[in-house]
PDB file of C-alpha atoms in Angstrom:
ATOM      1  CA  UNK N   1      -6.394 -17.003 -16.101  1.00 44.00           C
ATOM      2  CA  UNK N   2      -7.411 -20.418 -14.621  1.00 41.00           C
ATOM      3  CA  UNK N   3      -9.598 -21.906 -17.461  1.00 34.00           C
ATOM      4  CA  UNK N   4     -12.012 -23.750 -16.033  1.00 38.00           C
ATOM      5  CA  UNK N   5     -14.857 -26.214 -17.844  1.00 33.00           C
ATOM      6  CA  UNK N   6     -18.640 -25.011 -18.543  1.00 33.00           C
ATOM      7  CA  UNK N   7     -20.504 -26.152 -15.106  1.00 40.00           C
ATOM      8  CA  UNK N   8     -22.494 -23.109 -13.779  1.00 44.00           C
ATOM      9  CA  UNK N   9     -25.819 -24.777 -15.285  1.00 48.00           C
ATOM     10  CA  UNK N  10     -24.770 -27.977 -14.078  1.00 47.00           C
ATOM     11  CA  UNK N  11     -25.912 -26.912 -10.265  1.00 55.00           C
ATOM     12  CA  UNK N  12     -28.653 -25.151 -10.531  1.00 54.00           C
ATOM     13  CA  UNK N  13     -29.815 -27.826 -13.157  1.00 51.00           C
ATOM     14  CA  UNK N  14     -28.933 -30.378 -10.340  1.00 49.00           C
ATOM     15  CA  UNK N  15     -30.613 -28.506  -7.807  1.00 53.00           C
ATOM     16  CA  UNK N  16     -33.906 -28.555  -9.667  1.00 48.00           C
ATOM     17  CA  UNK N  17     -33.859 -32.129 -11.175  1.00 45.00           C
ATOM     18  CA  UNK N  18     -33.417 -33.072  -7.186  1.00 45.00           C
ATOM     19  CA  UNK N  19     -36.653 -31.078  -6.777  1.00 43.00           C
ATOM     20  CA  UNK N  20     -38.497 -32.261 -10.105  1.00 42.00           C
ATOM     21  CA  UNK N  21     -37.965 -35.583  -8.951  1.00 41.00           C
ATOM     22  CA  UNK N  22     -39.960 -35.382  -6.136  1.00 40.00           C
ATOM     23  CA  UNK N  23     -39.151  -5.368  -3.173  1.00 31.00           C
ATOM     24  CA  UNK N  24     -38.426  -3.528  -6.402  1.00 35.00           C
ATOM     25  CA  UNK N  25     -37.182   0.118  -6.143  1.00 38.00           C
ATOM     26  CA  UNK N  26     -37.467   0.862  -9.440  1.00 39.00           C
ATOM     27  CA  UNK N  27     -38.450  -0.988 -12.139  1.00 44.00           C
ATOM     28  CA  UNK N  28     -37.417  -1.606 -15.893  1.00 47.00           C
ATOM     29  CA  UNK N  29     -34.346  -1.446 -18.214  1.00 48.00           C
ATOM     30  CA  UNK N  30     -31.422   0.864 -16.353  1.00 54.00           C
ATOM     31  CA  UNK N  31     -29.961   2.889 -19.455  1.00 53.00           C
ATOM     32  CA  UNK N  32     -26.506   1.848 -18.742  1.00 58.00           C
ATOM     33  CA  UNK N  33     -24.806   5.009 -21.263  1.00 70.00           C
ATOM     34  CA  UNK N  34     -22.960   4.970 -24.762  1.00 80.00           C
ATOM     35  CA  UNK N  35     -19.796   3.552 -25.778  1.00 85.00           C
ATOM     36  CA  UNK N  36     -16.813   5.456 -25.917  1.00 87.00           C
ATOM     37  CA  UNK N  37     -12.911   4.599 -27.060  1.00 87.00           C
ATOM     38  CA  UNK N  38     -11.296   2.771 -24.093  1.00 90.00           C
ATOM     39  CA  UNK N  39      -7.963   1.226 -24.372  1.00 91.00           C
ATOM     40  CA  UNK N  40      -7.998  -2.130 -22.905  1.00 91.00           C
ATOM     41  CA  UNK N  41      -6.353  -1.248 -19.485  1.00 92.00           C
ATOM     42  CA  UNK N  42      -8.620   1.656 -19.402  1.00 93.00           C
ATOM     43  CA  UNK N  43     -11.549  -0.934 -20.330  1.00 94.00           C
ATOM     44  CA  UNK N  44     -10.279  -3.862 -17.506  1.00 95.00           C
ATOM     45  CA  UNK N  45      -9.926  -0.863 -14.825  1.00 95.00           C
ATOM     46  CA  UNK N  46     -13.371   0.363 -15.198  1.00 94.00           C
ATOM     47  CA  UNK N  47     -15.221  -3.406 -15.211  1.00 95.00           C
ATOM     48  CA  UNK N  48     -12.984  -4.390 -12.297  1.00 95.00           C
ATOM     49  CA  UNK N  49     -14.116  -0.568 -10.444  1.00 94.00           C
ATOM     50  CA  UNK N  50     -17.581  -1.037 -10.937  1.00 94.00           C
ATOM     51  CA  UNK N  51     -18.135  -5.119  -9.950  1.00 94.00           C
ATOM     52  CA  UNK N  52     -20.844  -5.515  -7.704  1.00 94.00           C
ATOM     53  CA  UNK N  53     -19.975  -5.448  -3.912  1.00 94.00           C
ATOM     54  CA  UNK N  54     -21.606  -6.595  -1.427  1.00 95.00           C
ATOM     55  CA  UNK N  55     -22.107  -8.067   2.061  1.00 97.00           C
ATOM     56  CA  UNK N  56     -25.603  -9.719   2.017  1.00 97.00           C
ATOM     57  CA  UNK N  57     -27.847  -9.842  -1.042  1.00 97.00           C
ATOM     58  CA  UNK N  58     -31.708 -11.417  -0.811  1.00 97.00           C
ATOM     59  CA  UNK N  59     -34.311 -11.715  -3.255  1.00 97.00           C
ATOM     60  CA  UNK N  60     -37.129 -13.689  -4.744  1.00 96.00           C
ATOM     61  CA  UNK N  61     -37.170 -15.359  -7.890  1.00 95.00           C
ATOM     62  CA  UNK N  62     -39.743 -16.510 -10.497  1.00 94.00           C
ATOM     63  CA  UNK N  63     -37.793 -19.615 -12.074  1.00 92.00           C
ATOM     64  CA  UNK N  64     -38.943 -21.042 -15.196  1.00 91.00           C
ATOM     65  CA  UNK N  65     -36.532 -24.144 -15.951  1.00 87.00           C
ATOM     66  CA  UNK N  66     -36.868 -25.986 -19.250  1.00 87.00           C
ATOM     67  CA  UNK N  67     -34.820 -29.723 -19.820  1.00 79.00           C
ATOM     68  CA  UNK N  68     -36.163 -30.603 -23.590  1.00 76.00           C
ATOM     69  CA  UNK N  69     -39.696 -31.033 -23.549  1.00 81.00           C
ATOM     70  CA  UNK N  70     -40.092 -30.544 -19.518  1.00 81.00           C
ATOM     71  CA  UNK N  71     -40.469 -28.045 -17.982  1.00 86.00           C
ATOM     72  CA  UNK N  72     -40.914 -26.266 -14.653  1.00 85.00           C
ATOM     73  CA  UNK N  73     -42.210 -23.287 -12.847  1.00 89.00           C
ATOM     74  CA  UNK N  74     -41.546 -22.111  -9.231  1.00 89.00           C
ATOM     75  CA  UNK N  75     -40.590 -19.657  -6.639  1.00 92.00           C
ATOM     76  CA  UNK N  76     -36.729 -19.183  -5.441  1.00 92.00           C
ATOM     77  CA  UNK N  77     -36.193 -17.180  -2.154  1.00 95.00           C
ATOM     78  CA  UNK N  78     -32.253 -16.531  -2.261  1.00 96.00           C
ATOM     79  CA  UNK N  79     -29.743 -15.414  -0.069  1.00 98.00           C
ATOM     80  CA  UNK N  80     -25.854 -14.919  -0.521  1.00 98.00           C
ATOM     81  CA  UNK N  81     -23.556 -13.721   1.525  1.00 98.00           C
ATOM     82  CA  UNK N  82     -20.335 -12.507  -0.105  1.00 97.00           C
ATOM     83  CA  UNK N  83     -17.820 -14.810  -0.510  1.00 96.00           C
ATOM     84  CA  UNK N  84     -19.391 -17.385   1.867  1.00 96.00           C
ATOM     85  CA  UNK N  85     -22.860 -19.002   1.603  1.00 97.00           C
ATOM     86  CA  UNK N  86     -25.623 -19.287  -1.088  1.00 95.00           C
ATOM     87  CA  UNK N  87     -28.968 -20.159   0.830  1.00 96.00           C
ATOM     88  CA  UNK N  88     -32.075 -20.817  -1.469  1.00 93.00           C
ATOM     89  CA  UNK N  89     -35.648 -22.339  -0.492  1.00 93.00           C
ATOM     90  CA  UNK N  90     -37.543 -23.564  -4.294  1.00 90.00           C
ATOM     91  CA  UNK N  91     -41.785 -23.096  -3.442  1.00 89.00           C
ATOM     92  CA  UNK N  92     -44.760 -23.937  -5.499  1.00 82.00           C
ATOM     93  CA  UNK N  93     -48.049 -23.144  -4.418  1.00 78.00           C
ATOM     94  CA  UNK N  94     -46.652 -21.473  -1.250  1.00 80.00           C
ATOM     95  CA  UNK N  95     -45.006 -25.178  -0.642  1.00 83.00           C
ATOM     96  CA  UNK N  96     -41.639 -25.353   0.534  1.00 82.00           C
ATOM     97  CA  UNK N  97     -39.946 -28.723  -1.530  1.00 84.00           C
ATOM     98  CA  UNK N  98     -36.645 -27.922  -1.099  1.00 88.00           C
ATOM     99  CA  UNK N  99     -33.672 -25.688   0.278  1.00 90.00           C
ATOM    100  CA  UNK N 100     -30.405 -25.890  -0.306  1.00 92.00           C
ATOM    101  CA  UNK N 101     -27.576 -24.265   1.394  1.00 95.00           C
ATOM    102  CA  UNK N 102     -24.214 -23.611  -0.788  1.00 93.00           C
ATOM    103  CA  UNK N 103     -20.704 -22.953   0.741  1.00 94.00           C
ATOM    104  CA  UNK N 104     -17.235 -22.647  -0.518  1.00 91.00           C
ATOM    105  CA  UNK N 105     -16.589 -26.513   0.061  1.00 87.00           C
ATOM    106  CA  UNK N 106     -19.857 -27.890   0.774  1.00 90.00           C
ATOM    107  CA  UNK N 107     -23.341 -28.352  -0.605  1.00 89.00           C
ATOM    108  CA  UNK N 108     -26.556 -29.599   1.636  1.00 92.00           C
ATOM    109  CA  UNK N 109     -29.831 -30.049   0.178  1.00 90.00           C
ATOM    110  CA  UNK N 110     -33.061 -31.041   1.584  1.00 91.00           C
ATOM    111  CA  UNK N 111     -36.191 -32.816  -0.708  1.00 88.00           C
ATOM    112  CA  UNK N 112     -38.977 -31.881   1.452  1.00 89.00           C
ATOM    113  CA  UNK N 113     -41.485 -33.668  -0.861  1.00 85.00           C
ATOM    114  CA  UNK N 114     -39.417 -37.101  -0.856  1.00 87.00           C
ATOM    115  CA  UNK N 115     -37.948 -36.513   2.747  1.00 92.00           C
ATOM    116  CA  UNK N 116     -34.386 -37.043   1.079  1.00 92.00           C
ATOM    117  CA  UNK N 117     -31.386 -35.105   1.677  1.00 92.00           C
ATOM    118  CA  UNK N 118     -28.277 -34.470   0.115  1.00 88.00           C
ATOM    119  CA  UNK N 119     -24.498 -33.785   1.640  1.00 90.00           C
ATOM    120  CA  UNK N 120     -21.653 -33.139  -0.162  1.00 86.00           C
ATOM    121  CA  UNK N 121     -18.969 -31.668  -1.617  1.00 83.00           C
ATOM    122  CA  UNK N 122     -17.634 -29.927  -5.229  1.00 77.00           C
ATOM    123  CA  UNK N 123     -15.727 -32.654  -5.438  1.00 79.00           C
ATOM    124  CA  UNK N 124     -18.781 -34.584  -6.057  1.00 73.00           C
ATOM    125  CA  UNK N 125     -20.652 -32.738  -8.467  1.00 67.00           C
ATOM    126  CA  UNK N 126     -17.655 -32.215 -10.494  1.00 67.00           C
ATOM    127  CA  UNK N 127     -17.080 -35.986 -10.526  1.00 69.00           C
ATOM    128  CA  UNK N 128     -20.381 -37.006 -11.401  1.00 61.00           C
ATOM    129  CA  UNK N 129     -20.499 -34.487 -14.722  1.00 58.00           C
ATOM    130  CA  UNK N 130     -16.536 -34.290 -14.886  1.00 58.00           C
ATOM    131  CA  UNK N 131     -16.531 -30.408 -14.616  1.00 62.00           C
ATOM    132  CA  UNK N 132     -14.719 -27.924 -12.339  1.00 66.00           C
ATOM    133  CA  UNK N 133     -17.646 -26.117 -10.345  1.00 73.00           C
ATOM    134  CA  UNK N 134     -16.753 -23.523  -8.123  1.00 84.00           C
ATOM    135  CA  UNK N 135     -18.877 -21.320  -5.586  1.00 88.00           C
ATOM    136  CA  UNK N 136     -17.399 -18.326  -7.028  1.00 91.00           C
ATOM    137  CA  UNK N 137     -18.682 -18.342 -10.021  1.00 87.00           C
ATOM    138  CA  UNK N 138     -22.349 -19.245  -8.973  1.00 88.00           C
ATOM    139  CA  UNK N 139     -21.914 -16.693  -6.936  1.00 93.00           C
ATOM    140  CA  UNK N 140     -21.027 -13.878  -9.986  1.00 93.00           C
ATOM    141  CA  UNK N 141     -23.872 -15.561 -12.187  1.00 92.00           C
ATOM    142  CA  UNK N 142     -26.427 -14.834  -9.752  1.00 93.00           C
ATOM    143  CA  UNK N 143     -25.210 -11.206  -8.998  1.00 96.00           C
ATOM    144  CA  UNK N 144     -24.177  -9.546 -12.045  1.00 95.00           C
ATOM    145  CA  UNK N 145     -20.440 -10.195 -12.073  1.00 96.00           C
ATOM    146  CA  UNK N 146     -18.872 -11.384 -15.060  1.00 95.00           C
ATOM    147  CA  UNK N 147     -18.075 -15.064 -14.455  1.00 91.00           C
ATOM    148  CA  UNK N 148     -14.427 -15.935 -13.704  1.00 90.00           C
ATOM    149  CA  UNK N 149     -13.491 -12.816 -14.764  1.00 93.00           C
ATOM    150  CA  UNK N 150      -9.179 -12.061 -14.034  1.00 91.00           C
ATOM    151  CA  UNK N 151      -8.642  -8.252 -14.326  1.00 90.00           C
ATOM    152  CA  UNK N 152      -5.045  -9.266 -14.966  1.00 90.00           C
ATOM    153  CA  UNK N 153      -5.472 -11.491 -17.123  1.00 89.00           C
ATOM    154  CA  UNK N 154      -4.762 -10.915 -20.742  1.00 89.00           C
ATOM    155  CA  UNK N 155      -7.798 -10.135 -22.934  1.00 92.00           C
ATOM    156  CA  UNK N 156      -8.421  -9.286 -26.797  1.00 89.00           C
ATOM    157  CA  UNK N 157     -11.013  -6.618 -27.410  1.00 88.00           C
ATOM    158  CA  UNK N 158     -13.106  -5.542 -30.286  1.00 80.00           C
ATOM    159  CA  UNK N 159     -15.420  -2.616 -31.421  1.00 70.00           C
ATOM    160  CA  UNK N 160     -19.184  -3.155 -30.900  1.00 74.00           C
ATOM    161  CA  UNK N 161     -21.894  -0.253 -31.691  1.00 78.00           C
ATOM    162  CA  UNK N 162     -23.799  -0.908 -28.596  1.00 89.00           C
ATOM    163  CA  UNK N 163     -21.013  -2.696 -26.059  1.00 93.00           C
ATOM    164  CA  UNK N 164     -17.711  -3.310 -24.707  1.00 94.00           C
ATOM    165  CA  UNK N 165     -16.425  -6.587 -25.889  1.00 94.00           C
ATOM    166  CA  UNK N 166     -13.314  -8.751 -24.388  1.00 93.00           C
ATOM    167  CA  UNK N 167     -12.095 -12.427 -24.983  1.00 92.00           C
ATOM    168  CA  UNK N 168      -9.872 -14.439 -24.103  1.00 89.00           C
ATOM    169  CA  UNK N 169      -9.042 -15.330 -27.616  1.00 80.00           C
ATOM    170  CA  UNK N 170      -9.230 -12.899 -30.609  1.00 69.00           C
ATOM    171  CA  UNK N 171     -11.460 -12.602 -33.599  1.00 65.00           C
ATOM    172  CA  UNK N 172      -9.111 -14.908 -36.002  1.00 65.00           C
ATOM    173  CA  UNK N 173      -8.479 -17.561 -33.664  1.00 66.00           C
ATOM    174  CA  UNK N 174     -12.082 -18.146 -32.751  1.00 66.00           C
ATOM    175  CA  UNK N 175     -12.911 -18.902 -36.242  1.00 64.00           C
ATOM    176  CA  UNK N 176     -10.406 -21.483 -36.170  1.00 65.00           C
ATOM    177  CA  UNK N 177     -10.479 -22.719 -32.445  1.00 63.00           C
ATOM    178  CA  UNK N 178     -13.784 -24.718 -32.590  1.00 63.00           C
ATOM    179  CA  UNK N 179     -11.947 -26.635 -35.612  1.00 65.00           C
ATOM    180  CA  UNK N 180      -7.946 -26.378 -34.636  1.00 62.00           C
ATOM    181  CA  UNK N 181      -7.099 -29.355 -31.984  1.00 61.00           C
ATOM    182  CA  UNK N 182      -4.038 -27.301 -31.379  1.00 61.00           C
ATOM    183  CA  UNK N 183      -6.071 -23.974 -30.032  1.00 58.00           C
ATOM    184  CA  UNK N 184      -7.970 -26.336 -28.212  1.00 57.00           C
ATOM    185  CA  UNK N 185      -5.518 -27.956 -26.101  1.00 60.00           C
ATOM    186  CA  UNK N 186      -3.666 -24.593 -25.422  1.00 65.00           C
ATOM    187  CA  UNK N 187      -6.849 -22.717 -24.013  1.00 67.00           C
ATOM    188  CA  UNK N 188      -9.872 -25.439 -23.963  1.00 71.00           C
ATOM    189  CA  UNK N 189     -12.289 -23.034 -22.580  1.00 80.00           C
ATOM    190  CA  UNK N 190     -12.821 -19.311 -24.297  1.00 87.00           C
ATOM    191  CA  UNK N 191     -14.898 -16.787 -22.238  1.00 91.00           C
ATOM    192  CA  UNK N 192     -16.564 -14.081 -24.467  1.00 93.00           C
ATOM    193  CA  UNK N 193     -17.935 -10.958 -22.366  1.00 95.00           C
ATOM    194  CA  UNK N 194     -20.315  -8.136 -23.803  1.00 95.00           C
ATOM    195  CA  UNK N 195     -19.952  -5.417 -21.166  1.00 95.00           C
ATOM    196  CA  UNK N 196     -22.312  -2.534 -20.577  1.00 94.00           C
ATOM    197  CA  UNK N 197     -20.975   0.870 -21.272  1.00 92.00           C
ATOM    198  CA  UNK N 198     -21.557   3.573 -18.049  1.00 90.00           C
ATOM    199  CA  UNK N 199     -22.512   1.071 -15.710  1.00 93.00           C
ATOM    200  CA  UNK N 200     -19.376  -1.671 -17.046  1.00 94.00           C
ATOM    201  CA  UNK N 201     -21.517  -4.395 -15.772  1.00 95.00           C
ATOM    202  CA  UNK N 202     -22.459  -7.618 -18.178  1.00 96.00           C
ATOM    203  CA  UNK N 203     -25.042  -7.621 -20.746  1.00 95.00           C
ATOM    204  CA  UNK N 204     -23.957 -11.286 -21.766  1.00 95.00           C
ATOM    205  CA  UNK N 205     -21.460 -14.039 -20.782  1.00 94.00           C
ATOM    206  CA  UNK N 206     -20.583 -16.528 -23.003  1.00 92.00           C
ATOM    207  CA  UNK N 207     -18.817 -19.570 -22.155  1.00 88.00           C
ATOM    208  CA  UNK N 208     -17.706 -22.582 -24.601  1.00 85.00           C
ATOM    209  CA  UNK N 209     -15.699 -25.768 -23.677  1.00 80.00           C
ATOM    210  CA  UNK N 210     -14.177 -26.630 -26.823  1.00 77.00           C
ATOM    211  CA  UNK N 211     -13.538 -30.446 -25.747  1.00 73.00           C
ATOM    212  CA  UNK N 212     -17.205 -31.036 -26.202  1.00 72.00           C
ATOM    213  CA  UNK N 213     -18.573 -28.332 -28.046  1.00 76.00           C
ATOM    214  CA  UNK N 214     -20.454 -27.505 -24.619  1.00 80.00           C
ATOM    215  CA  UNK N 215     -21.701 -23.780 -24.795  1.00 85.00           C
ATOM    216  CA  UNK N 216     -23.165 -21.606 -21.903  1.00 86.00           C
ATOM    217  CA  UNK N 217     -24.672 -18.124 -22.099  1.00 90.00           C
ATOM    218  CA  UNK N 218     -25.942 -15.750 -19.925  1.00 93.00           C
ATOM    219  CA  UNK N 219     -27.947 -12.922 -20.703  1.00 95.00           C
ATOM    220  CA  UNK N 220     -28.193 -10.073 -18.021  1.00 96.00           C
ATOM    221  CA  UNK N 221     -32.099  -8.157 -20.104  1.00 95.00           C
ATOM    222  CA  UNK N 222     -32.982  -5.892 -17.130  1.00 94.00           C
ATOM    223  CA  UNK N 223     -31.314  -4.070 -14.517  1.00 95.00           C
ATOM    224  CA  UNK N 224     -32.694  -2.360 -11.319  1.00 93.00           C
ATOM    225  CA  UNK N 225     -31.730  -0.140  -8.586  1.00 91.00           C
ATOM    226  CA  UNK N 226     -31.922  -1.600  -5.432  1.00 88.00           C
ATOM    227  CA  UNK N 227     -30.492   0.889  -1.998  1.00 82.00           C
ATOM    228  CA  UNK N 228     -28.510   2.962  -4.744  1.00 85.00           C
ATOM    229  CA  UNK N 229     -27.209  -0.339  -6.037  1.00 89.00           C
ATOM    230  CA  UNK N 230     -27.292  -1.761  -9.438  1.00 93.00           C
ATOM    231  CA  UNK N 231     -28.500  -5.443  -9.315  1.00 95.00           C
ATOM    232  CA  UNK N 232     -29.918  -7.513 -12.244  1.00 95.00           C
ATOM    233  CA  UNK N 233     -33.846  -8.288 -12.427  1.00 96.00           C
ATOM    234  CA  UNK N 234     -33.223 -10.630 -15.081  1.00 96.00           C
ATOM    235  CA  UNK N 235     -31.345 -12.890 -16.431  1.00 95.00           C
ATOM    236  CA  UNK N 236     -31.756 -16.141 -18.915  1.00 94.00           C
ATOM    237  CA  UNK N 237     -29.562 -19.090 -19.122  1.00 91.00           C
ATOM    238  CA  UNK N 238     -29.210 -21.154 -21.901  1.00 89.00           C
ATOM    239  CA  UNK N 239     -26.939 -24.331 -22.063  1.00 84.00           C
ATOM    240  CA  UNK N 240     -26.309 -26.548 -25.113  1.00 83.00           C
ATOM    241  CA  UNK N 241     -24.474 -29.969 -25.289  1.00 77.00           C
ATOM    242  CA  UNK N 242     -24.513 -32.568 -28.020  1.00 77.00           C
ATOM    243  CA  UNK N 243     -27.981 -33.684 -28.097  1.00 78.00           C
ATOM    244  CA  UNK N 244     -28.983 -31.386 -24.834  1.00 79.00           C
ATOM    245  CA  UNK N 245     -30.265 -28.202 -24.627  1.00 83.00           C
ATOM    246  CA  UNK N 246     -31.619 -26.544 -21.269  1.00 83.00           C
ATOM    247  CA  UNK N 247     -32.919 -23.321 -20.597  1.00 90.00           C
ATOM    248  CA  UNK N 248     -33.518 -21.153 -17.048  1.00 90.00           C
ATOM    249  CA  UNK N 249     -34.967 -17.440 -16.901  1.00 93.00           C
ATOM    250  CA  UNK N 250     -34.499 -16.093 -13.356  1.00 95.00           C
ATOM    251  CA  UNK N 251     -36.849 -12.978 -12.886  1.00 96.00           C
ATOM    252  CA  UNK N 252     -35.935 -10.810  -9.621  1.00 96.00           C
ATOM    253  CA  UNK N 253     -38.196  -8.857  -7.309  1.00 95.00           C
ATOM    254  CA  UNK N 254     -37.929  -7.501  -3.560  1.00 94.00           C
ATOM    255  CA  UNK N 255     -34.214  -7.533  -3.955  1.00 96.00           C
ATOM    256  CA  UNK N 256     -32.174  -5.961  -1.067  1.00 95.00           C
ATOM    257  CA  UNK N 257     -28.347  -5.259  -0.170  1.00 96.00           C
ATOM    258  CA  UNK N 258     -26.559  -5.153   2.378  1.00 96.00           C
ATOM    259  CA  UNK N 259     -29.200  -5.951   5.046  1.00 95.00           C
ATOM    260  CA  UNK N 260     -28.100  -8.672   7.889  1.00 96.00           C
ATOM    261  CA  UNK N 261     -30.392 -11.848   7.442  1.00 96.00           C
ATOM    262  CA  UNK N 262     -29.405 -15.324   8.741  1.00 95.00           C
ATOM    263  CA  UNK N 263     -29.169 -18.471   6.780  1.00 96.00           C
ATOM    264  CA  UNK N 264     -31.040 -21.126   8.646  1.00 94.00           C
ATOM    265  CA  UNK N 265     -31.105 -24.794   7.305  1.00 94.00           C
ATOM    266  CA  UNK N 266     -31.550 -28.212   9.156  1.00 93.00           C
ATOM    267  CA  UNK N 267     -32.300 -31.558   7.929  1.00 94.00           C
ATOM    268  CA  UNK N 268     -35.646 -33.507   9.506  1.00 93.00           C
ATOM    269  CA  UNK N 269     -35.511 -36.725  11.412  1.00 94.00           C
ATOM    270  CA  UNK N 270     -36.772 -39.192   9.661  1.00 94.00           C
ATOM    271  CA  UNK N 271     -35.683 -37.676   6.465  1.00 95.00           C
ATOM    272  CA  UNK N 272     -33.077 -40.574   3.834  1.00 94.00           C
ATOM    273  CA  UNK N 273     -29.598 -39.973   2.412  1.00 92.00           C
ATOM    274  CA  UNK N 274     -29.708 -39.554  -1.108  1.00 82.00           C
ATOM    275  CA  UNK N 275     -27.203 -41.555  -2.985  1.00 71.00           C
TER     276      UNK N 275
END
């Protein structure tokens, strides 16, 4: 598995501290099924058989975003296209203040309310908060997937009454690897997955970076079927650092799959580099 640090928060937390500085088909809780004895191939097979694909994905978003004591509420439109471009637009008030458009190698982002925009790279975000951000695993965050998630990778597993539950480290060596400076320069990063049973897709994602005691979880509460497809209607983030805490709950509606949409972004005259 390539272990890489806790950053997922770190862009959409970017994203909306640029900003701050300036159709359902069904609705409800999808009863995923009951767990049942799986071996661990048997358990790997079915989560890798039932990850979400996809071509195009859109959707709107009530964001709530909360840094400490501030806090923010606004509208997301999204767009993804597998494997190849995030587009979002951030609204209050039926305002447009921002959009951002996320490749594999690039991110552009526009301030509408300062006239600023933003060009880079990774490379830059991961300097600036010394992390290893990748578009991939936005990408499985925002879907359903389970984030940086190797189906041949080698995983411990344990019984739960209500999920399937892999690691990357077992019961025993957890307890010790938040203490043990040997654990934690072996495998620095642990990913802890609680899978739904019958559907196989994520009910929470937890990720800790043991070099700074950094922890990110992900909660997938609500499911929803969207063209026959299973895609989450909400999810909450919750990040922790020494001395920080953040907190995002994304709340879906009007999702659809699979139908062509185009990804349109440009950057006013006028408008100043941020730097």
């Amino acid at each position: 598995m390539n272990n890489r640090p806790f950053s997922l928060f770190i862009l959409i937390a970017t994203l909306a501290s640029f900003y701050f500085a300036s159709c359902k088909n069904s609705k409800g809780i999808i009863r995923h099924g009951k767990v049942e004895n799986l071996s661990t191939a048997k358990l790997l097979d079915s989560i890798s058989k039932h990850c979400f694909s996809f071509e195009y994905f859109t959707t709107r978003i009530a964001t709530d975003v909360s840094f400490g004591d501030n806090s923010k509420s606004f509208k997301t439109h999204l767009k993804i296209r597998t494997d190849s471009a995030i587009w979002m637009t951030f609204t209050v008030a039926s305002f447009v203040g921002a959009n951002a458009l996320i490749t594999t190698d690039s991110m552009k982002f526009v301030n509408k309310m300062d006239k600023e925009y933003f060009l880079g790279t990774f490379d830059y975000i991961n300097a600036m908060f010394n992390t290893e951000l990748d578009y991939f695993m936005l990408q499985d965050l925002l879907v359903g997937n389970l984030i940086n998630f190797d189906p041949t990778a080698k995983y411990k597993t344990k019984e739960d009454t209500s999920y399937y539950f892999i690691s990357t480290v077992g019961k025993r060596k957890l307890k010790k690897a938040f203490d043990n400076e040997r654990i934690q320069k072996k495998e620095p990063f642990i990913y802890r997955y609680w899978i739904n049973p019958g559907s196989f897709r994520p009910a929470r994602t937890i990720i800790n970076d043991l070099s700074d005691t950094t922890e990110l979880q992900v909660d997938y509460l609500e499911y929803e079927m969207s063209d026959s497809l299973l895609v989450p209607s909400l999810i909450h983030i919750n990040a922790s650092a020494p001395g920080k805490k953040a907190h995002i709950e994304l709340k879906f509606s009007r999702t659809k799959v699979n139908e062509f949409t185009e990804f349109p972004f440009k950057i006013p005259e006028g408008y100043e580099k941020m730097e």
